[in-house]
């Protein structure tokens, strides 16, 4: 109790400016403070975060305080709060908007690094193309050693294939085993599929950092692949 | 000798609103016919318990008894129980057609009609609180009924007294996802009085309120607030969900805004304070009468006259919007006077 009181003292009420976030269109001003969002949120209580507080801060115009705060970054953007909110307030939208207003070099480390790397090199890890192809072929060879999959190959940059898939960087880093399950399904289902040799990253962390331009760029790369390889269907697992 | 005026008013619905309007009109000499859907009159108010502790707490529930008595005994009032409206025709007078449960058709002519068909208590099945699945999650109306009929509080699972009780406020009210944007007005005062009653009957009962804000607690709001927070644990958050654990206990998940922690706490009875919603039959009835409903599904009485979009057809009480017994009484009286004005000014 005392701890909380002390903390709230640090908010300077003279800074309260209702005009500040007025133009934001997440319905924040019709919040009636019921707290179902906070009672349902999986990360409520982490570092004292809860979604109701975030919504109220936006409604009251505490924009700068929120931008500086860790709270919007604790949100996982799962959307549970929005689905239970009786007023239909777009709470994850608010979290994303606040994140978008932070200077890019102040975006939390891993997200910032991963996204900059992806924009620069085509994947969050900065994995060189040769290494990527080596890993893909290596995993394909391991599958080919299993009974029933003798002729298995991973088709890279196959023009005119039926299905293009992107790759989550984790799957060519620590979780290569997980590639096998769906590739094996492709094989058995006789799917005509392919994977790009460059810009294969399937995650798009602009979603989490509130960076629309980055998202556009990542999506544009996938669209380019489809055009160049003349592929009509896309599987984009995150 | 009662005065008799040769004009007839038909009242649809014999709840507190309809009965009040009926008794006013009857006293003034008008002839009144009440068409009541169920087999008894009094509406929801007769199901509510007296919440007096050391003294009367002015909940209003007993007011209906007097009205029922008048309706049964007044020579100018005629009651048709178990009857529903089948149609109306506008001619020289308004002809109202109805039939009883044995499908016997009847009709009456009148100069005016008052719709007083009341409300529907919100059914909380769709809320994540396990209502209808967990025995010890009940509505406030079910709690009223239990106390009224047995004069005690028992858990439905094993009929023993509950030790730890939670009230969840605003269930089905103030909810745009349900298109219920209103505050139901009755559930704060009613549930708080109920909680006081429980503590009187069962000293030591541990009662928590999950709430948004306490509304409509009357003129002595400040004092009301003070006693609320002194007598009960009040948590300014509506729970996210309720799960059932062993022995039919209930695990309530909520965010505690005081210490900023997400919590799961065990209760042995949860009471959902359900709100006032429009009757499902309103649409059908409005079509038969050729009148409008509001965007929320209540009867629309425009421009303060109590009259609907059709001349001679009035609406009153919770058929129009949420209100408590006191307001229903005054709505019944006001509407009766408007009907009189309308009839006197020559329609
Ligand atoms: C849980 C709960 C607790 C409450 N506690 C309190 C309290 O403590 N204090 C308080 O002041 N208020 C309380 N209320 C509110 C109170 O019940 C209402 O204000 C009051 O009953 C409204 O009266 P009414 O006549 O408008 O409607 P109703 O009581 O609903 O009566 C309507 C009548 O019309 C009949 N009817 C319906 N449709 C038709 C039809 N098509 N044709 C013919 N007849 C029809 C019904 O059978 C019924 O008899 C509570 C409500 C609830 C749900
Ligand atoms: S659930 Fe919606 S209305 Fe309720 S406190 Fe959260 S944002 Fe506000
Ligand atoms: S979207 Fe964020 S704030 Fe909403 S429930 Fe998920 S984690 Fe909580
Ligand atoms: S008003 Fe309510 S508390 Fe008072 S006597 Fe009547 S029923 Fe009981
Ligand atoms: S009276 Fe109280 S419980 Fe009922 S809807 Fe209004 S605020 Fe909610």
XYZ file of C-alpha atoms and ligand atoms in Angstrom:
670
model
C 0.000 0.000 0.000
C 2.680 2.483 1.060
C 4.820 1.492 -1.857
C 1.973 2.228 -4.246
C 1.259 5.577 -2.631
C 4.868 6.611 -2.936
C 4.869 5.692 -6.604
C 1.729 7.600 -7.433
C 3.266 10.724 -5.919
C 5.763 10.802 -8.718
C 3.027 11.567 -11.266
C 2.741 15.328 -11.568
C -0.951 16.089 -11.949
C -0.176 19.529 -13.327
C 0.911 17.759 -16.467
C -2.542 16.303 -16.912
C -3.682 17.321 -20.373
C -6.852 15.744 -21.697
C -6.169 17.069 -25.173
C -3.008 15.083 -25.545
C -4.199 11.760 -26.964
C -7.621 13.019 -27.981
C -7.196 12.119 -31.639
C -6.293 8.505 -30.934
C -9.070 6.287 -32.196
C -8.961 3.300 -29.857
C -12.177 4.310 -28.010
C -10.069 4.949 -24.889
C -12.412 7.673 -23.644
C -15.408 5.359 -23.196
C -13.549 3.137 -20.744
C -15.727 2.885 -17.645
C -12.928 1.421 -15.550
C -14.564 -1.963 -14.955
C -11.196 -3.761 -14.993
C -12.366 -6.949 -16.694
C -9.385 -6.371 -18.983
C -6.984 -6.331 -16.050
C -8.677 -9.309 -14.416
C -8.241 -11.297 -17.666
C -4.798 -10.169 -18.852
C -2.089 -12.871 -18.569
C 0.588 -10.340 -17.591
C -1.396 -8.144 -15.200
C 0.713 -7.474 -12.127
C 4.087 -7.812 -13.895
C 5.979 -4.694 -12.816
C 2.617 -3.343 -11.585
C 1.306 -3.256 -15.167
C -2.372 -3.708 -15.930
C -4.303 -2.743 -19.075
C -6.945 -0.602 -17.330
C -4.212 1.665 -16.047
C -2.744 2.017 -19.520
C -6.138 2.884 -21.032
C -6.834 5.448 -18.323
C -3.447 7.041 -18.764
C -4.138 7.523 -22.471
C -7.572 8.913 -21.744
C -6.130 11.372 -19.237
C -3.387 12.410 -21.616
C -0.356 10.945 -19.827
C 1.270 10.356 -23.168
C 4.897 11.112 -22.282
C 4.740 9.126 -19.049
C 3.477 6.102 -20.964
C 6.050 6.409 -23.732
C 8.797 6.365 -21.121
C 7.162 3.571 -19.127
C 7.956 -0.127 -19.465
C 4.247 -0.992 -19.196
C 3.276 -0.962 -22.899
C 6.187 -3.313 -23.578
C 5.031 -5.851 -20.987
C 1.819 -6.424 -22.946
C 2.068 -9.545 -25.161
C -0.534 -8.131 -27.590
C -2.542 -11.339 -27.193
C -5.834 -9.409 -27.465
C -7.672 -11.147 -24.609
C -8.455 -7.812 -22.943
C -10.062 -6.457 -26.095
C -12.206 -9.535 -26.506
C -13.637 -9.251 -22.967
C -13.859 -5.447 -22.787
C -17.556 -4.531 -22.561
C -16.836 -1.296 -24.422
C -14.826 -2.883 -27.227
C -11.722 -0.772 -26.585
C -8.714 -1.629 -28.750
C -6.241 -2.084 -25.891
C -3.463 -3.884 -27.830
C -3.815 -1.097 -30.405
C -3.055 1.399 -27.642
C 0.009 -0.561 -26.525
C 1.275 -0.626 -30.108
C 0.611 3.061 -30.655
C 2.552 4.017 -27.526
C 5.423 1.774 -28.603
C 5.472 3.443 -32.003
C 6.098 6.798 -30.337
C 9.335 5.759 -28.672
C 12.632 6.727 -30.302
C 13.714 3.654 -32.250
C 17.024 3.354 -30.403
C 15.086 3.172 -27.131
C 13.010 0.189 -28.291
C 13.864 -2.740 -25.956
C 17.090 -4.489 -26.980
C 16.105 -7.775 -28.549
C 13.193 -6.367 -30.547
C 15.191 -3.420 -31.780
C 18.242 -5.505 -32.716
C 16.226 -8.271 -34.357
C 14.174 -5.875 -36.448
C 17.131 -3.711 -37.553
C 19.003 -6.868 -38.480
C 16.024 -8.148 -40.463
C 15.686 -4.883 -42.354
C 19.404 -4.925 -43.131
C 20.121 -8.598 -43.840
C 16.746 -10.214 -44.527
C 16.455 -12.105 -41.242
C 16.416 -11.326 -37.525
C 19.622 -13.289 -36.892
C 21.742 -11.754 -39.646
C 22.383 -15.310 -40.844
C 24.372 -15.245 -44.132
C 22.671 -16.860 -47.166
C 25.289 -19.674 -47.430
C 24.737 -20.657 -43.795
C 20.973 -20.651 -44.293
C 21.198 -22.888 -47.373
C 23.614 -25.181 -45.550
C 21.186 -25.596 -42.628
C 18.186 -26.194 -44.895
C 20.057 -28.844 -46.902
C 21.413 -30.443 -43.764
C 17.925 -30.790 -42.262
C 16.657 -32.153 -45.597
C 19.424 -34.786 -45.601
C 18.504 -35.853 -42.071
C 14.899 -36.332 -43.187
C 16.049 -38.344 -46.218
C 17.731 -40.776 -43.820
C 14.375 -41.677 -42.288
C 12.506 -44.692 -43.730
C 9.815 -43.641 -46.192
C 11.438 -40.263 -46.945
C 14.393 -41.538 -48.993
C 14.158 -39.006 -51.833
C 13.386 -36.030 -49.663
C 14.738 -32.658 -50.837
C 14.005 -29.091 -49.700
C 13.261 -27.115 -52.879
C 14.883 -23.669 -52.645
C 13.721 -20.837 -54.961
C 11.682 -23.234 -57.104
C 9.967 -21.262 -59.821
C 6.287 -22.032 -60.399
C 5.849 -24.046 -57.168
C 2.350 -24.204 -55.697
C 3.240 -23.004 -52.199
C 5.811 -20.603 -50.794
C 6.721 -20.815 -47.119
C 8.591 -18.332 -44.965
C 10.764 -19.458 -42.035
C 10.716 -18.309 -38.429
C 14.362 -17.561 -37.547
C 14.099 -19.790 -34.473
C 13.678 -22.804 -36.786
C 17.091 -22.383 -38.394
C 18.694 -21.484 -35.091
C 17.749 -23.491 -32.010
C 14.689 -25.443 -33.194
C 15.700 -27.133 -36.468
C 13.831 -30.289 -35.413
C 10.572 -28.360 -35.774
C 11.181 -27.818 -39.494
C 10.944 -31.530 -40.047
C 7.340 -32.044 -38.989
C 5.692 -29.907 -41.589
C 8.200 -30.672 -44.338
C 7.382 -34.330 -43.848
C 3.708 -33.542 -44.160
C 4.436 -31.716 -47.458
C 6.278 -34.789 -48.675
C 3.516 -37.235 -47.837
C 0.849 -34.856 -49.185
C 2.918 -34.465 -52.403
C 2.870 -30.700 -51.986
C 4.801 -28.719 -54.589
C 6.444 -26.233 -52.249
C 9.462 -23.972 -52.019
C 11.391 -21.744 -49.669
C 13.251 -18.543 -50.653
C 17.047 -18.400 -50.340
C 17.063 -14.719 -49.295
C 14.684 -12.615 -47.193
C 13.072 -15.753 -45.838
C 12.251 -14.297 -42.386
C 8.672 -15.035 -41.294
C 8.552 -12.924 -38.148
C 7.708 -9.265 -38.474
C 8.672 -7.488 -35.308
C 7.432 -4.162 -36.609
C 4.124 -5.509 -35.291
C 5.467 -5.468 -31.754
C 7.478 -2.272 -31.963
C 4.686 -0.295 -33.621
C 6.736 0.229 -36.795
C 4.366 0.187 -39.773
C 7.081 0.971 -42.319
C 9.112 -2.003 -41.206
C 6.043 -4.226 -41.502
C 5.393 -2.955 -45.005
C 8.958 -3.672 -46.008
C 8.888 -7.219 -44.602
C 5.554 -7.968 -46.256
C 6.794 -6.419 -49.518
C 9.699 -8.855 -49.618
C 7.386 -11.825 -49.369
C 5.149 -10.358 -52.077
C 8.219 -9.898 -54.306
C 9.164 -13.552 -53.873
C 5.731 -14.621 -54.945
C 5.892 -12.458 -58.043
C 9.395 -13.491 -59.030
C 8.916 -17.181 -58.351
C 5.391 -17.093 -59.790
C 3.910 -18.778 -56.733
C 0.226 -18.311 -56.016
C -0.127 -19.647 -52.467
C 1.634 -18.570 -49.319
C 2.202 -20.235 -45.969
C 3.463 -17.621 -43.513
C 3.898 -19.267 -40.134
C 4.919 -16.957 -37.275
C -70.365 4.389 -4.074
C -67.401 4.496 -6.458
C -67.511 7.088 -9.170
C -67.959 5.636 -12.628
C -66.805 7.249 -15.853
C -67.878 5.540 -19.002
C -64.374 5.218 -20.350
C -62.188 2.151 -20.336
C -58.390 1.857 -20.030
C -56.588 -1.395 -20.774
C -53.310 -2.052 -18.989
C -50.947 -4.680 -20.341
C -48.994 -6.180 -17.436
C -49.898 -6.367 -13.770
C -46.542 -5.559 -12.185
C -46.094 -2.700 -9.743
C -46.250 -0.163 -12.597
C -49.452 -1.493 -14.130
C -51.127 -1.990 -10.749
C -50.264 1.541 -9.652
C -51.648 3.065 -12.842
C -54.729 0.854 -12.459
C -55.417 1.934 -8.903
C -55.003 5.646 -9.750
C -57.377 5.398 -12.697
C -59.861 3.271 -10.790
C -59.963 5.804 -7.931
C -60.721 8.532 -10.441
C -63.646 6.503 -11.699
C -62.297 5.039 -14.902
C -62.886 1.447 -15.713
C -59.654 -0.548 -15.944
C -58.898 -3.937 -17.414
C -55.542 -5.519 -16.659
C -54.311 -8.121 -19.116
C -51.635 -10.144 -17.341
C -49.602 -12.846 -19.050
C -48.863 -14.953 -15.983
C -51.204 -16.590 -13.498
C -50.666 -13.973 -10.800
C -50.163 -10.232 -10.508
C -47.365 -8.267 -8.854
C -44.591 -8.913 -11.399
C -41.007 -9.093 -10.227
C -41.586 -7.064 -7.080
C -43.478 -9.898 -5.363
C -40.451 -12.125 -5.720
C -38.219 -9.702 -3.816
C -37.591 -10.184 -0.122
C -37.993 -7.598 2.629
C -34.488 -6.375 3.417
C -35.226 -4.723 6.744
C -32.537 -5.259 9.387
C -33.167 -3.412 12.666
C -35.532 -1.175 10.776
C -37.099 -0.794 7.349
C -34.457 0.037 4.737
C -36.965 1.360 2.220
C -36.284 -1.241 -0.443
C -39.868 -0.809 -1.636
C -40.670 -4.507 -2.071
C -43.695 -4.493 0.231
C -45.332 -1.622 -1.646
C -46.624 -4.103 -4.170
C -48.764 -5.988 -1.633
C -51.032 -2.999 -1.128
C -51.409 -2.543 -4.887
C -52.248 -6.205 -5.401
C -54.926 -5.924 -2.765
C -56.468 -2.867 -4.397
C -56.400 -4.489 -7.828
C -58.238 -7.541 -6.508
C -60.835 -5.616 -4.531
C -61.584 -2.442 -6.504
C -64.876 -2.565 -8.297
C -63.521 -0.611 -11.280
C -60.657 -3.040 -11.899
C -61.017 -6.227 -13.850
C -58.093 -8.641 -14.154
C -57.622 -11.135 -16.986
C -54.909 -13.543 -15.838
C -52.947 -15.810 -18.112
C -53.836 -13.715 -21.141
C -51.750 -12.427 -24.020
C -52.524 -9.852 -26.631
C -53.193 -11.109 -30.144
C -53.872 -7.830 -31.918
C -55.531 -4.448 -31.834
C -57.767 -2.472 -34.144
C -58.208 1.281 -34.174
C -61.748 2.456 -34.804
C -64.079 4.696 -32.845
C -62.478 3.040 -29.815
C -59.360 0.863 -29.559
C -60.336 -2.802 -29.795
C -57.928 -5.116 -28.023
C -57.938 -8.841 -28.797
C -56.381 -11.384 -26.465
C -56.523 -15.039 -25.599
C -56.013 -17.070 -22.465
C -53.862 -20.151 -21.940
C -56.716 -22.442 -22.947
C -56.724 -20.501 -26.234
C -60.105 -18.885 -25.501
C -60.323 -15.660 -27.452
C -61.771 -12.454 -26.008
C -61.768 -8.772 -26.829
C -62.337 -5.484 -25.062
C -62.774 -1.930 -26.230
C -60.962 0.957 -24.644
C -60.173 4.623 -24.993
C -56.528 4.151 -24.042
C -53.944 1.412 -23.495
C -50.960 1.431 -21.116
C -48.075 -0.922 -21.785
C -46.618 -1.953 -18.428
C -45.106 -5.268 -19.399
C -41.936 -4.772 -17.359
C -38.460 -6.172 -17.898
C -36.382 -9.314 -18.214
C -33.607 -9.947 -15.665
C -30.335 -10.489 -17.554
C -29.460 -14.154 -18.109
C -25.727 -14.402 -17.301
C -25.130 -17.726 -19.126
C -22.884 -16.074 -21.706
C -20.604 -14.464 -19.123
C -17.433 -16.353 -18.114
C -18.742 -17.032 -14.608
C -20.047 -20.567 -14.980
C -23.660 -19.664 -14.305
C -25.848 -22.722 -15.022
C -22.801 -24.978 -14.706
C -21.558 -24.254 -11.180
C -24.210 -24.740 -8.529
C -22.951 -22.002 -6.234
C -22.973 -19.257 -8.838
C -26.442 -17.698 -8.560
C -28.186 -14.501 -9.626
C -29.305 -11.779 -7.248
C -32.905 -12.650 -8.121
C -32.328 -16.262 -7.048
C -30.870 -15.022 -3.773
C -33.955 -12.823 -3.249
C -36.170 -15.830 -3.852
C -34.214 -18.055 -1.462
C -34.466 -15.557 1.398
C -38.088 -14.737 0.685
C -39.128 -18.396 0.692
C -36.863 -19.827 3.404
C -35.732 -16.801 5.383
C -32.127 -18.025 5.270
C -29.083 -18.137 2.992
C -27.831 -21.539 1.848
C -25.398 -22.738 -0.784
C -27.352 -24.584 -3.480
C -24.699 -27.363 -3.579
C -25.199 -28.707 -0.041
C -27.692 -26.387 1.666
C -25.187 -25.224 4.279
C -24.618 -21.536 5.052
C -21.920 -19.917 2.895
C -18.976 -18.433 4.736
C -17.317 -16.435 2.017
C -19.604 -14.651 -0.408
C -18.768 -12.525 -3.452
C -21.138 -10.167 -5.202
C -20.263 -9.293 -8.807
C -21.892 -6.020 -9.864
C -23.051 -4.761 -13.254
C -23.544 -8.227 -14.778
C -25.350 -7.584 -18.066
C -25.432 -3.797 -17.592
C -23.099 -1.085 -18.912
C -21.993 -3.402 -21.663
C -21.796 -2.200 -25.242
C -20.932 -5.685 -26.507
C -24.479 -6.669 -25.440
C -25.898 -3.353 -26.638
C -26.824 -2.744 -22.972
C -25.320 0.667 -22.436
C -27.407 1.528 -19.415
C -26.858 1.316 -15.702
C -29.746 -0.794 -14.389
C -30.105 1.479 -11.365
C -31.388 -1.176 -8.965
C -28.523 -3.633 -8.513
C -26.214 -1.494 -6.340
C -28.799 -0.465 -3.744
C -30.495 -3.850 -3.867
C -27.383 -6.029 -3.524
C -25.894 -3.810 -0.834
C -29.084 -4.025 1.225
C -29.061 -7.754 0.641
C -25.492 -7.997 1.913
C -26.441 -6.094 5.074
C -29.331 -8.473 5.551
C -27.044 -11.487 5.205
C -24.641 -10.081 7.788
C -27.552 -9.538 10.159
C -28.901 -13.044 9.688
C -25.494 -14.646 9.673
C -23.037 -12.565 11.714
C -19.466 -13.119 10.641
C -20.327 -13.783 6.987
C -17.357 -12.586 4.945
C -18.720 -10.534 2.026
C -16.771 -9.037 -0.882
C -18.052 -6.728 -3.600
C -16.492 -6.661 -7.050
C -17.693 -3.381 -8.488
C -17.030 -0.501 -10.866
C -18.587 2.264 -8.816
C -21.600 2.289 -6.490
C -24.548 4.028 -8.121
C -28.019 5.155 -7.109
C -27.540 4.815 -3.385
C -29.794 7.753 -2.682
C -29.404 11.111 -0.999
C -27.321 9.832 1.910
C -24.646 8.757 -0.500
C -21.718 9.801 1.667
C -22.923 7.815 4.633
C -23.841 4.897 2.406
C -20.322 4.875 0.958
C -18.743 4.912 4.394
C -20.779 1.974 5.660
C -20.240 0.014 2.454
C -16.489 0.190 2.750
C -16.572 -0.451 6.500
C -18.868 -3.471 6.423
C -17.687 -5.220 3.274
C -14.512 -5.818 1.417
C -14.810 -3.755 -1.755
C -12.625 -4.490 -4.769
C -12.779 -2.027 -7.619
C -12.498 -4.593 -10.389
C -14.878 -6.939 -12.177
C -13.535 -10.526 -12.224
C -12.190 -12.095 -15.421
C -13.543 -15.576 -14.864
C -14.709 -18.133 -12.320
C -13.698 -21.788 -12.142
C -15.089 -24.517 -9.934
C -12.656 -26.357 -7.644
C -13.215 -29.226 -5.228
C -16.277 -29.245 -2.928
C -18.054 -26.909 -5.328
C -15.824 -24.049 -4.277
C -15.376 -21.214 -6.715
C -12.058 -19.757 -7.786
C -12.490 -16.143 -8.829
C -9.752 -14.482 -10.929
C -9.377 -10.752 -10.609
C -6.849 -7.953 -10.617
C -6.419 -6.366 -7.212
C -5.869 -2.675 -7.868
C -4.583 -2.017 -4.353
C -1.457 -4.148 -4.450
C -1.393 -4.397 -8.264
C -1.511 -8.189 -8.311
C -3.473 -10.689 -10.351
C -5.227 -13.001 -7.882
C -7.242 -16.185 -7.679
C -9.356 -16.407 -4.597
C -11.759 -19.042 -3.296
C -15.376 -18.188 -2.451
C -18.184 -20.557 -1.587
C -21.048 -18.504 -3.012
C -20.960 -16.007 -5.883
C -23.962 -13.753 -6.473
C -24.208 -12.120 -9.900
C -26.039 -8.786 -9.635
C -27.996 -9.084 -12.864
C -29.360 -6.041 -14.602
C -32.644 -4.975 -16.125
C -32.999 -5.786 -19.824
C -35.915 -5.366 -22.238
C -38.442 -8.182 -22.456
C -37.833 -10.517 -25.352
C -41.474 -10.171 -26.299
C -41.206 -6.402 -26.834
C -40.524 -6.671 -30.548
C -43.557 -8.848 -31.185
C -45.787 -6.707 -28.985
C -44.612 -3.477 -30.635
C -45.404 -4.906 -34.063
C -48.864 -5.973 -32.982
C -49.499 -2.508 -31.565
C -47.812 -0.736 -34.477
C -45.505 1.323 -32.267
C -41.749 1.941 -31.997
C -39.081 0.549 -29.714
C -35.918 2.422 -28.747
C -32.651 1.287 -30.308
C -32.120 -0.828 -27.184
C -35.476 -2.598 -27.379
C -37.491 -0.775 -24.712
C -40.795 0.949 -25.512
C -40.283 4.413 -26.878
C -42.291 7.172 -25.196
C -41.236 10.365 -26.846
C -41.506 13.973 -25.695
C -42.349 13.379 -22.014
C -45.998 12.600 -22.613
C -45.714 8.941 -21.767
C -47.398 8.294 -25.089
C -45.914 6.034 -27.727
C -45.866 6.821 -31.442
C -49.555 5.900 -31.606
C -52.311 8.087 -30.130
C -53.957 6.558 -27.083
C -51.209 4.000 -26.462
C -48.992 4.817 -23.493
C -46.065 2.999 -21.870
C -44.747 3.107 -18.318
C -42.305 1.579 -15.846
C -39.479 -0.800 -16.693
C -41.081 -1.470 -20.075
C -39.565 1.926 -21.017
C -36.207 1.872 -19.229
C -34.557 0.463 -16.106
C -35.894 1.721 -12.784
C -36.625 0.621 -9.246
C -39.935 0.194 -7.479
C -40.200 3.782 -6.257
C -39.689 5.136 -9.769
C -42.055 2.510 -11.209
C -44.725 3.711 -8.799
C -44.304 7.307 -9.844
C -44.151 6.290 -13.504
C -47.473 4.463 -13.037
C -49.045 7.495 -11.364
C -47.713 9.990 -13.919
C -48.851 7.895 -16.821
C -52.318 7.490 -15.290
C -52.580 11.281 -15.088
C -51.427 11.689 -18.663
C -54.047 9.229 -19.768
C -56.673 11.253 -17.905
C -55.472 14.473 -19.518
C -55.572 12.818 -22.913
C -59.098 11.508 -22.362
C -60.371 14.808 -20.985
C -58.977 16.895 -23.786
C -61.100 14.830 -26.081
C -59.085 12.579 -28.265
C -32.628 -8.991 -8.563
C -33.476 -7.784 -8.513
C -33.567 -7.061 -7.333
C -34.326 -5.912 -7.265
N -34.352 -5.238 -6.097
C -35.031 -4.084 -6.015
C -35.062 -3.344 -4.808
O -34.495 -3.742 -3.796
N -35.715 -2.154 -4.796
C -36.361 -1.671 -5.906
O -36.927 -0.592 -5.841
N -36.377 -2.369 -7.057
C -35.736 -3.557 -7.133
N -35.746 -4.267 -8.318
C -36.467 -3.710 -9.465
C -37.974 -4.012 -9.436
O -38.131 -5.402 -9.528
C -38.631 -3.292 -10.596
O -38.423 -1.904 -10.492
C -40.133 -3.494 -10.666
O -40.461 -4.831 -10.449
C -40.654 -3.031 -12.016
O -42.023 -3.220 -12.101
P -42.791 -3.271 -13.493
O -44.227 -3.356 -13.177
O -42.359 -2.139 -14.348
O -42.305 -4.587 -14.215
P -42.462 -6.147 -13.790
O -42.285 -6.344 -12.351
O -41.564 -6.893 -14.723
O -43.966 -6.490 -14.158
C -44.395 -6.666 -15.481
C -45.654 -7.520 -15.517
O -46.105 -7.614 -16.867
C -46.381 -8.969 -17.213
N -46.161 -9.105 -18.659
C -45.000 -9.180 -19.339
N -45.212 -9.263 -20.665
C -46.553 -9.229 -20.844
C -47.395 -9.270 -21.989
N -46.878 -9.349 -23.233
N -48.720 -9.213 -21.807
C -49.236 -9.131 -20.551
N -48.507 -9.091 -19.425
C -47.169 -9.129 -19.572
C -45.423 -9.754 -16.367
O -45.876 -11.081 -16.180
C -45.425 -8.949 -15.059
O -46.463 -9.339 -14.211
C -35.023 -5.445 -8.408
C -34.952 -6.178 -9.587
C -34.197 -7.326 -9.652
C -34.102 -8.096 -10.928
S -12.328 -3.779 -19.923
Fe -12.570 -1.986 -21.259
S -14.021 -0.650 -20.162
Fe -13.255 -2.149 -18.692
S -11.494 -1.135 -17.712
Fe -10.689 -2.338 -19.409
S -10.632 -0.913 -21.102
Fe -11.955 0.001 -19.582
S -3.192 -7.688 -25.269
Fe -1.726 -7.036 -23.701
S -2.927 -5.946 -22.188
Fe -4.360 -7.143 -23.458
S -4.624 -9.084 -22.355
Fe -2.984 -9.411 -23.839
S -1.137 -8.927 -22.689
Fe -2.808 -8.075 -21.513
S -39.685 -1.206 2.263
Fe -38.462 -3.052 2.086
S -37.324 -3.146 4.011
Fe -39.004 -1.743 4.328
S -40.605 -3.053 5.184
Fe -40.953 -2.883 2.991
S -39.984 -4.709 2.159
Fe -39.141 -4.416 4.223
S -26.865 -0.083 -10.223
Fe -24.755 -0.600 -9.749
S -24.549 -2.792 -10.304
Fe -26.385 -2.010 -11.300
S -25.686 -1.438 -13.330
Fe -25.633 0.420 -12.054
S -23.568 0.501 -11.257
Fe -23.878 -1.559 -12.051
